[in-house]
Coordinates of C-alpha atoms in Angstrom, one line a residue:
X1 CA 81.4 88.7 105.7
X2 CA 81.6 92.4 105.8
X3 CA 80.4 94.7 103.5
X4 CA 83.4 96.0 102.4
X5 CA 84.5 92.2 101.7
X6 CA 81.4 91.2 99.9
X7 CA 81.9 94.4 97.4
X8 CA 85.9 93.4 97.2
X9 CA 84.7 89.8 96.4
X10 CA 81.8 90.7 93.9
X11 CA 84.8 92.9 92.2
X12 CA 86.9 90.0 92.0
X13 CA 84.0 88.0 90.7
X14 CA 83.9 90.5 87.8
X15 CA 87.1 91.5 86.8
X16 CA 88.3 90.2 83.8
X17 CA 90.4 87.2 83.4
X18 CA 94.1 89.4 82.7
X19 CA 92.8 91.8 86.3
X20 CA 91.6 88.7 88.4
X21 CA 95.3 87.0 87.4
X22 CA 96.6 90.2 88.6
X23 CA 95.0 90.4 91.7
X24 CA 95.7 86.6 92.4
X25 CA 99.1 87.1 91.5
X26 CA 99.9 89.7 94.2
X27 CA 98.6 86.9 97.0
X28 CA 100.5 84.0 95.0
X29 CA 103.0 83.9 92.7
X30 CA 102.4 80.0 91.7
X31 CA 100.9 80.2 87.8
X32 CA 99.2 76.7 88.6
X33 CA 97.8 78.4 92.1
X34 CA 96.6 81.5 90.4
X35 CA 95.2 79.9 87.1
X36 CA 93.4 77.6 89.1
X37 CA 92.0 80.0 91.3
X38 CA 91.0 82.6 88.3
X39 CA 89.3 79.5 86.8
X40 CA 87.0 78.6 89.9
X41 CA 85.4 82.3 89.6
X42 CA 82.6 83.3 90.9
X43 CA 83.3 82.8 94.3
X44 CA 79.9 82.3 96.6
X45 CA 81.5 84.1 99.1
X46 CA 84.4 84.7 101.1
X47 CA 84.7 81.2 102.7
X48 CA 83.9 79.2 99.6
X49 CA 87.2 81.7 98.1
X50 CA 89.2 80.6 101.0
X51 CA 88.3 76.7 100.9
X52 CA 89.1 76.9 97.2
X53 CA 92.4 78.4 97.8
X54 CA 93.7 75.9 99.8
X55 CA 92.5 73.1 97.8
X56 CA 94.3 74.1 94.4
X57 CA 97.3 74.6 97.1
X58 CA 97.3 71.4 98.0
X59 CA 96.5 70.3 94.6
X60 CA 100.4 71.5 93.1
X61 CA 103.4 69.9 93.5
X62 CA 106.9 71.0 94.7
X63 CA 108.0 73.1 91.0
X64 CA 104.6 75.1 91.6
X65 CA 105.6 75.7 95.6
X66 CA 109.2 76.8 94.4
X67 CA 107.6 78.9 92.0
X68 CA 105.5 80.9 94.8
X69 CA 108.3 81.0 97.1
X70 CA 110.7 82.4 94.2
X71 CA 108.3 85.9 94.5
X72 CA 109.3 86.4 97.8
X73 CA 112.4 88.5 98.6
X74 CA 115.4 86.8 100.3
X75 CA 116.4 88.0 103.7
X76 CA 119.8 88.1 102.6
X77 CA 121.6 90.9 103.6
X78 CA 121.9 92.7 106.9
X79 CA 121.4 96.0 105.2
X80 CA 118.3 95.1 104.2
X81 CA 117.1 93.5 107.6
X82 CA 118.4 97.0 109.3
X83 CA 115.7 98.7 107.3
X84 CA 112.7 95.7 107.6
X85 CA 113.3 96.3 111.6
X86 CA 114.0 99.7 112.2
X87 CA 110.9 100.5 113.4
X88 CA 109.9 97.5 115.5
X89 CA 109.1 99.6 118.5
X90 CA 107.0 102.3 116.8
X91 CA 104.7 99.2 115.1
X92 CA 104.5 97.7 118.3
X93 CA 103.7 100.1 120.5
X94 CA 99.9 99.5 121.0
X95 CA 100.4 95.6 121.5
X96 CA 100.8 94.5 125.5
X97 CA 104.2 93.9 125.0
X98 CA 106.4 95.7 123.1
X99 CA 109.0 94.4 120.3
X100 CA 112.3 95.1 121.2
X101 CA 114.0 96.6 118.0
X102 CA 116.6 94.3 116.6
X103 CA 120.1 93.9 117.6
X104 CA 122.8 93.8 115.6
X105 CA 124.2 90.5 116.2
X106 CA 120.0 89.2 115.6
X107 CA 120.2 90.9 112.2
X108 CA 124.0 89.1 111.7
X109 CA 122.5 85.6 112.6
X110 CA 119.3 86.4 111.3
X111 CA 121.3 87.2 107.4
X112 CA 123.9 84.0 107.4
X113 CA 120.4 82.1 108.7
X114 CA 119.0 82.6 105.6
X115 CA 122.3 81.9 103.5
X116 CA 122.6 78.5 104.8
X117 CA 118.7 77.8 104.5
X118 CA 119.5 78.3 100.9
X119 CA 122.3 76.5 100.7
X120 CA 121.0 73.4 102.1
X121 CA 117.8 73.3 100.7
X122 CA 118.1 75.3 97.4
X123 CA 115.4 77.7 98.3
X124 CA 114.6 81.2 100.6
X125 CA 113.2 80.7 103.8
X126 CA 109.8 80.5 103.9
X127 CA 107.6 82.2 107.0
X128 CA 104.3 84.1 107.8
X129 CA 106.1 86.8 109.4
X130 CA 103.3 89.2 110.3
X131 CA 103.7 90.2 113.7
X132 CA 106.8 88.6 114.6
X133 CA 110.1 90.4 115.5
X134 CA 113.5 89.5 114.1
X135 CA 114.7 87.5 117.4
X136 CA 111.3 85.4 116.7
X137 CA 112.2 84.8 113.2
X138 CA 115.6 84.1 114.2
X139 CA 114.2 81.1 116.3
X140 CA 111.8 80.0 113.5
X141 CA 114.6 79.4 111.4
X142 CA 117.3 78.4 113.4
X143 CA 114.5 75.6 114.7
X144 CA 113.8 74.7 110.7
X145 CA 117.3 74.3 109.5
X146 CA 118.1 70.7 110.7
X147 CA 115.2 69.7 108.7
X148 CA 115.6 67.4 105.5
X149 CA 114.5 69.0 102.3
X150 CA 110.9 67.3 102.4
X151 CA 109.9 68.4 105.8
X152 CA 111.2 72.1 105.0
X153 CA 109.5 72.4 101.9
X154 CA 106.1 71.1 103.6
X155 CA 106.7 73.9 106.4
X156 CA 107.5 76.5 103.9
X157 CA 104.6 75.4 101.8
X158 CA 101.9 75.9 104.7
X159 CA 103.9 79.2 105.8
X160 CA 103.3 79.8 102.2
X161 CA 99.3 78.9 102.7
X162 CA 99.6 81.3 105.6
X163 CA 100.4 84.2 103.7
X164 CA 98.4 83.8 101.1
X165 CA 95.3 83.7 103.3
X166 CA 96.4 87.0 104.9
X167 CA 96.8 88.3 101.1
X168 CA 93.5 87.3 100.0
X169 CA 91.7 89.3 102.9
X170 CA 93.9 92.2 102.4
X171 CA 92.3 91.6 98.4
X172 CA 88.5 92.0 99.8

């Protein structure tokens, strides 16, 4: 563990209960997820924070994974996907390949994707989408969609894990 993450975690070992929920909050939105995890303070370190995380994840049921997916924004609307994309080049400019920017008829399929994810299984789409272009998210979905409701909401939940993981280092 770095430095830096050892002085983010002692932090988070002291803040009060109302600032760790806070902090917890902004990885998770799950109250069962976060309560647990302000509860389980101090951490040892940042692997004994990590193994606890997924442990109280596992621990919820489907109400408390709808609640954490609920804090995400839909992908809705193509207005907003023009904007999320924009810039796909620039960001990807100092990987080996570069992300071609989105098309529109990617951001079209990409927006009635997500409207009839919704519609058949009553929730957003859920996906760790760091690093990933709107074509690849586009194949993530449209490969998820003839799922039944159980198996989607067991992907979604360890997309869900994913990007909470990614949160809680960005919190160190």
């Amino acid at each position: 563990m770095s430095l830096e993450n050892l002085k983010g975690l002692n932090n988070l070992n002291k803040a009060s209960v109302e600032q760790a929920t806070h902090r917890f909050m902004q990885c998770c939105t799950s109250n069962g997820w976060v309560n647990a995890m302000v509860a389980a303070r101090p951490y040892a370190d940042e692997r004994s924070l990590n193994e606890h995380a997924d442990a109280a994840w596992q621990a919820l049921g489907e109400v408390d994974y709808l609640e954490a997916f609920e804090g995400h924004p839909q992908i809705g609307n193509v207005d907003t996907l023009r904007a999320k994309y924009a810039n796909t080049k620039a960001l990807a400019s100092g990987e080996q390949s570069a992300v071609n920017e989105a098309s529109e008829q990617v951001l079209q399929a990409l927006a009635q994707g997500n409207a009839d994810y919704l519609k058949k299984f009553g929730f957003i789409f859920i996906v760790c989408a760091t690093g990933k272009s709107a074509a690849q998210m586009l194949a993530l979905l449209e490969a998820r969609l003839p799922n039944d409701k159980a198996t989607e909401l067991a992907n979604a939940a360890e997309e869900q894990r994913k990007i909470f993981h990614l949160r809680l280092e960005k919190l160190l």
